[in-house]
Coordinates of C-alpha atoms and ligand atoms in Angstrom, one line a residue:
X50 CA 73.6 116.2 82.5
X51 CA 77.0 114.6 81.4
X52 CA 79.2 117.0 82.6
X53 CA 82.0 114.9 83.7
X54 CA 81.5 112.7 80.9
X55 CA 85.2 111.4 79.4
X56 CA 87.3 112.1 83.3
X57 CA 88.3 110.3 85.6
X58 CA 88.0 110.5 89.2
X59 CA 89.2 109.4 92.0
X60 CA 87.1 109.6 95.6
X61 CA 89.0 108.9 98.7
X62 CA 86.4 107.1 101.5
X63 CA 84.0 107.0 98.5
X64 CA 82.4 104.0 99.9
X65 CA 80.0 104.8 102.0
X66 CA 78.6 108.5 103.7
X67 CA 79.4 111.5 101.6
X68 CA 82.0 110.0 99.9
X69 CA 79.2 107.7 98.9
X70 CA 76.8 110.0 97.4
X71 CA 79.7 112.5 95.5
X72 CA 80.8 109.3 93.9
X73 CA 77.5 108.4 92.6
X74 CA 77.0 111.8 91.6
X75 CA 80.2 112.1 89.6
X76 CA 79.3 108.4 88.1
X77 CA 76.4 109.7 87.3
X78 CA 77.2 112.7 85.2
X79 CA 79.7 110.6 83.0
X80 CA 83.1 109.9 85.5
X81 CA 84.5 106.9 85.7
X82 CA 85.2 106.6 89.2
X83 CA 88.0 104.9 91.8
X84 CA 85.8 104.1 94.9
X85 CA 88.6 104.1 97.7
X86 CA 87.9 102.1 101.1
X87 CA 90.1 101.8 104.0
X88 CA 88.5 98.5 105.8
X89 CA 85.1 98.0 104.9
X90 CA 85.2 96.1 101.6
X91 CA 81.8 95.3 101.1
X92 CA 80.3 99.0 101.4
X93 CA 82.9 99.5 98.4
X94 CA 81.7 96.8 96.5
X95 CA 78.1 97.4 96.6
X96 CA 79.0 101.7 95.9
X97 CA 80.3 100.4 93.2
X98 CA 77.4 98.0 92.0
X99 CA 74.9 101.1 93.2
X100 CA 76.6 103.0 90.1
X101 CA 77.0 100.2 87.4
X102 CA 73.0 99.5 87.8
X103 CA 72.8 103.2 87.2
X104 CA 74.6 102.8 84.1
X105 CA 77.6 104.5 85.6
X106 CA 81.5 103.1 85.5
X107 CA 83.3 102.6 88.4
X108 CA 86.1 100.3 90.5
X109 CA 87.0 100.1 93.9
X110 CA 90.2 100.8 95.5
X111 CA 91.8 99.9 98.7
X112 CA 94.4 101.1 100.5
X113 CA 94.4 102.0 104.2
X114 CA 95.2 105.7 105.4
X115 CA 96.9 107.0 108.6
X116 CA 99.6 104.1 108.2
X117 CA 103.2 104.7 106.7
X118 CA 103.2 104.6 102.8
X119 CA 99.3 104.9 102.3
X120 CA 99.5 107.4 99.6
X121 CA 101.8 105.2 97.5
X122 CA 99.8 102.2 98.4
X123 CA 96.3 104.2 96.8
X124 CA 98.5 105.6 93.5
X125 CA 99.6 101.8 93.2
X126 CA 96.2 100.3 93.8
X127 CA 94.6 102.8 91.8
X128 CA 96.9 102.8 88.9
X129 CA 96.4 99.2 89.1
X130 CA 92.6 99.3 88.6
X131 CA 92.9 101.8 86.1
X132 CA 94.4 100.0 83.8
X133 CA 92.5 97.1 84.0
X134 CA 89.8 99.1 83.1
X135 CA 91.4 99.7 79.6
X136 CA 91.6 103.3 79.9
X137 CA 94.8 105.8 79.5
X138 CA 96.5 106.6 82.4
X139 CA 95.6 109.8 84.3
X140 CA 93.4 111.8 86.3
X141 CA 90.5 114.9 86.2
X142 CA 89.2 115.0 90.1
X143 CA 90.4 114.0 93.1
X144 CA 88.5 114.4 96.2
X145 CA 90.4 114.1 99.3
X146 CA 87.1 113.0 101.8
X147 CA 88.1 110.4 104.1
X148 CA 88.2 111.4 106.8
X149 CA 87.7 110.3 110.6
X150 CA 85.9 112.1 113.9
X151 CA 87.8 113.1 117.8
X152 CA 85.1 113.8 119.7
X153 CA 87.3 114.4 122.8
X154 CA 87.3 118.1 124.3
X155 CA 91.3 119.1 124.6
X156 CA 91.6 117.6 128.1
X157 CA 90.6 113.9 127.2
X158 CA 92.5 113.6 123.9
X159 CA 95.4 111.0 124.0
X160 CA 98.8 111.4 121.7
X161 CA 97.8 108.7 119.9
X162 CA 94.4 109.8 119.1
X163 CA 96.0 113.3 118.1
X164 CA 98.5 111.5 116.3
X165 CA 95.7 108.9 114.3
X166 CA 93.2 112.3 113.2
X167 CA 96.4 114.1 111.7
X168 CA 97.5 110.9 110.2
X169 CA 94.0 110.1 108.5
X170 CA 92.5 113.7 107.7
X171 CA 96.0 115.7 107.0
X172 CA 98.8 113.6 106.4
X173 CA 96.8 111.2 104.5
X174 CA 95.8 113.9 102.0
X175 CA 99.0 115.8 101.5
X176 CA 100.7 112.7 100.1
X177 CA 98.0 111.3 98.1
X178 CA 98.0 114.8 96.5
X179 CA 101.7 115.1 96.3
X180 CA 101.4 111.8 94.0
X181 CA 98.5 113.2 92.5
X182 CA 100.2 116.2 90.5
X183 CA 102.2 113.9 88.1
X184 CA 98.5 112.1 87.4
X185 CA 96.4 114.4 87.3
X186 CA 95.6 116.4 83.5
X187 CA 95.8 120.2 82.8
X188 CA 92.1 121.6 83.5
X189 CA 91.7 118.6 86.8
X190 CA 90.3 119.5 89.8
X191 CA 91.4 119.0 93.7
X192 CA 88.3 119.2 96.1
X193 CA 88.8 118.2 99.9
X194 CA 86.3 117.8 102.3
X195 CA 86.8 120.3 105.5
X196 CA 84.0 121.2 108.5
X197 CA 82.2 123.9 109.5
X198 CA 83.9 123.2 112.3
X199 CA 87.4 124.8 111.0
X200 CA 85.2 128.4 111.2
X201 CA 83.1 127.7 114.3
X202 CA 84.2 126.6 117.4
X203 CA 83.7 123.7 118.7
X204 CA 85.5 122.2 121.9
X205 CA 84.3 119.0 122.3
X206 CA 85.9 117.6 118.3
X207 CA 89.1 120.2 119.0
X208 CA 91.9 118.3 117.7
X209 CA 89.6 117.0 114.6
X210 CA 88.8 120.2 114.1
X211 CA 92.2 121.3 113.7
X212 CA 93.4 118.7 111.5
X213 CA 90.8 119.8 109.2
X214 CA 92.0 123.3 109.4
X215 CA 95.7 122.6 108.4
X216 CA 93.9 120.6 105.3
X217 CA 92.3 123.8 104.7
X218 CA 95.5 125.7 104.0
X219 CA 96.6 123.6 101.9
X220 CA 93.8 124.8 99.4
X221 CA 95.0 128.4 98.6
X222 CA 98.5 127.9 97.6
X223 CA 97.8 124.3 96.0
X224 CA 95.4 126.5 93.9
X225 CA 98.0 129.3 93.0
X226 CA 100.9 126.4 92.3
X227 CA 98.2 124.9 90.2
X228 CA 96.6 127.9 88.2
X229 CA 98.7 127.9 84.9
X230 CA 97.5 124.4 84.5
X231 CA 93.8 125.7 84.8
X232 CA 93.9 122.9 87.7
X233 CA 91.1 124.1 90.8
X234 CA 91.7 123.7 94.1
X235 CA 89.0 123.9 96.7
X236 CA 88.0 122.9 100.0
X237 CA 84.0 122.0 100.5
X238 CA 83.0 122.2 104.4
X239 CA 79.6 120.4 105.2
X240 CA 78.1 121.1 108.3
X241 CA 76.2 118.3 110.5
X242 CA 75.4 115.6 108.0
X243 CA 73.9 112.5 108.1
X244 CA 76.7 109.2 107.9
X245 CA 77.8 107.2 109.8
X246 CA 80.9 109.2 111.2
X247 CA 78.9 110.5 114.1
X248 CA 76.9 107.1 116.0
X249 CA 74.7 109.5 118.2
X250 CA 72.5 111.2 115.5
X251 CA 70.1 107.8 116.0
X252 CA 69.3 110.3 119.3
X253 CA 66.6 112.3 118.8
X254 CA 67.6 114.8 121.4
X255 CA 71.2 114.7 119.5
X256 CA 69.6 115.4 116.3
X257 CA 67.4 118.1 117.3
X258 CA 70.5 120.1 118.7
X259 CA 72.6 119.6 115.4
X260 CA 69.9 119.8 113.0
X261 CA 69.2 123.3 114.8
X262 CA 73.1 124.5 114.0
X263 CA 71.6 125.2 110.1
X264 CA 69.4 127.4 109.4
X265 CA 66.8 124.7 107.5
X266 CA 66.8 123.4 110.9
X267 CA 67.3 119.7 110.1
X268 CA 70.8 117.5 109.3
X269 CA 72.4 117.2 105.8
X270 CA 72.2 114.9 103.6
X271 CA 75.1 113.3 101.4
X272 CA 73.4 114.5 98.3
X273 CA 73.7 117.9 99.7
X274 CA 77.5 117.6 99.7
X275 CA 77.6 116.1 96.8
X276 CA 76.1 118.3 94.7
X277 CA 78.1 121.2 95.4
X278 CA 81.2 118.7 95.1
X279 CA 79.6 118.0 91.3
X280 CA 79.9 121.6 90.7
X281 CA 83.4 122.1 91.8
X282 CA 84.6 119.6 89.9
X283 CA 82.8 121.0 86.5
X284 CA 83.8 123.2 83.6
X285 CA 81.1 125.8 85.0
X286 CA 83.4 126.3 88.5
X287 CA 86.5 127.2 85.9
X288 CA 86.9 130.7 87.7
X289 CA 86.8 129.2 91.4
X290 CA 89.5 128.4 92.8
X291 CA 91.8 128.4 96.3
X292 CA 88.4 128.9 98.1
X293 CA 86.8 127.5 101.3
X294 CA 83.1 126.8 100.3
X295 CA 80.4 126.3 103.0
X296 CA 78.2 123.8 102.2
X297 CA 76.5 123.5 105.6
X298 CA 73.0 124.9 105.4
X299 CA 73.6 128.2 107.1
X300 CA 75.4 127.0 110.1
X301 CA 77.0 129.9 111.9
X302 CA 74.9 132.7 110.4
X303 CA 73.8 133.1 114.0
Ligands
LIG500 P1 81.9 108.0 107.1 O1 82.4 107.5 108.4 O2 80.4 107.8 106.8 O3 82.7 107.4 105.9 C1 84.1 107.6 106.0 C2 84.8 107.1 104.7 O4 86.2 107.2 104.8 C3 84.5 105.6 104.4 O5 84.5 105.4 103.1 C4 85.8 105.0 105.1 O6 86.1 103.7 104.5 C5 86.9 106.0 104.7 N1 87.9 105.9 105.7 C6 87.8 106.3 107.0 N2 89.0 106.1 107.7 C7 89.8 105.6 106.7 C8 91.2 105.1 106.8 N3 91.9 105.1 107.9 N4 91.7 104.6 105.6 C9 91.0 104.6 104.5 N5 89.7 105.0 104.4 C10 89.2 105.5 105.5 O7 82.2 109.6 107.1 P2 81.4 110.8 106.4 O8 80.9 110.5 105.1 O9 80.5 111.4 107.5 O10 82.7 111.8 106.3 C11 83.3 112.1 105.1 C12 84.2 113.3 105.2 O11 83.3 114.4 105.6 C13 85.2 113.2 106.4 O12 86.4 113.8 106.0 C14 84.5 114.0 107.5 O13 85.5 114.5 108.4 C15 83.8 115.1 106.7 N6 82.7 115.7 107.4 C16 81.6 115.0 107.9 C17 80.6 115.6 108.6 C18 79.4 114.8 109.0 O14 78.7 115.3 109.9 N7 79.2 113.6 108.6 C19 80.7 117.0 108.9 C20 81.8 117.7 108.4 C21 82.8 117.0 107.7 P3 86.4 102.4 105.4 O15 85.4 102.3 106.5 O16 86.3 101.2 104.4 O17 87.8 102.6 105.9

């Protein structure tokens, strides 16, 4: 289908893991979509070659996050690339995804490190969506990407799962601020998936215990994410909104 067909989007860490495959996806159903990388300019470049050989339109744009200013250094960047791109200004989806791990229990995590996961998961967003509102067109979407582990406990990613949590309240009122411009806001919270944020799933042993939190018994995949992002973001979610949607294949059903 075409269902984004004519909007634009822009997908933060949309270079590689999820961010990756909801980028494609979005592409793919007729976005044109702002690939955003922090570092790794290469996995952005070839994202964005991945989507052009599927007949898709995209650009990539960088801009580090967790540093001061990194929200106006994406608007700028982005804005930039936009308009080299010949298109009007403006915006129909942002996804707030980047996002980086803690996996320190409370007793090992340094001030720094607490400091770094708030800057990149929580801070990072709430400016880049502050600039978003004078972008972004009646009827947009705002999707960020939580964790199961905001609703299930788990100590050993404690801080990172708290930084996720304050991103998740920004959801419900964004979405009620946002209503009478028929924007959506929603958070999507994948469970155990399989990217490169987490180094030991290449242990089986590792893998066997996370794939066994969902109830399919195995890990995500990006596409999994993404297609539930895909659906967010269209016309057919229009009477969703300010909601926390698990897209973690059962994990926590027991
Ligand atoms: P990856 O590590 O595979 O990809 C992370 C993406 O974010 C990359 O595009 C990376 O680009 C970008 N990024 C990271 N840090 C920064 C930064 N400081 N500045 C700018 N860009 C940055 O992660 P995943 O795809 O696994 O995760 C995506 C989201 O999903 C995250 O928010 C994560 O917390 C969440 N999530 C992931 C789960 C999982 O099991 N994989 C489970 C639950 C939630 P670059 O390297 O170029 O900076």
């Amino acid at each position: 289908s075409r269902r984004h067909q004519g909007r634009i989007a822009l997908v933060t860490g949309g270079s590689r893991g999820i961010g990756r495959a909801i980028s494609r996806r979005l592409a793919a159903e007729g976005a044109l979509v702002a690939v955003h990388y922090g570092h790794d300019h290469e996995a952005a470049g070839r994202t964005v070659e991945e989507i052009e050989a599927d007949g898709g339109r995209a650009f990539a744009v960088h801009a580090e996050l967790g540093v001061p200013q990194d929200a106006a250094t994406l608007w700028a960047a982005f804005d930039q690339a936009l308009a080299g791109t010949g298109s009007e200004p403006g915006l129909d989806i942002l996804v707030n995804n980047a996002g980086i791990t803690l996996p320190r229990p409370v007793a090992a995590v340094t001030e720094e490190e607490y400091d770094r996961v708030f800057a990149v998961n929580t801070r990072a967003p709430f400016f880049i969506v502050q600039r978003a509102l004078e972008r972004l067109r009646d009827g947009g979407r705002i999707i960020s990407i939580s964790s199961a582990a905001t609703r299930t406990a788990y100590p050993a990613i404690v801080a990172y799962s708290m930084s996720k949590g304050a991103l998740d309240t920004l959801t419900p009122a964004l979405a009620k601020q946002l209503g009478p411009r028929g924007i959506t806001v929603n958070t999507v919270a994948p469970g155990f998936t399989e990217t490169e944020i987490n180094p030991t799933l290449s242990n089986p042993e590792i893998r066997k215990a996370l794939s066994s939190a969902s109830v399919f018994d195995r890990l995500g995949a990006p596409a999994d994410i993404a297609d539930v992002v895909s659906f967010v973001a269209s016309e057919e979610a229009r009477w969703v909104t300010g909601q926390w949607i698990d897209a973690t294949g059962g994990v926590g059903l027991g």
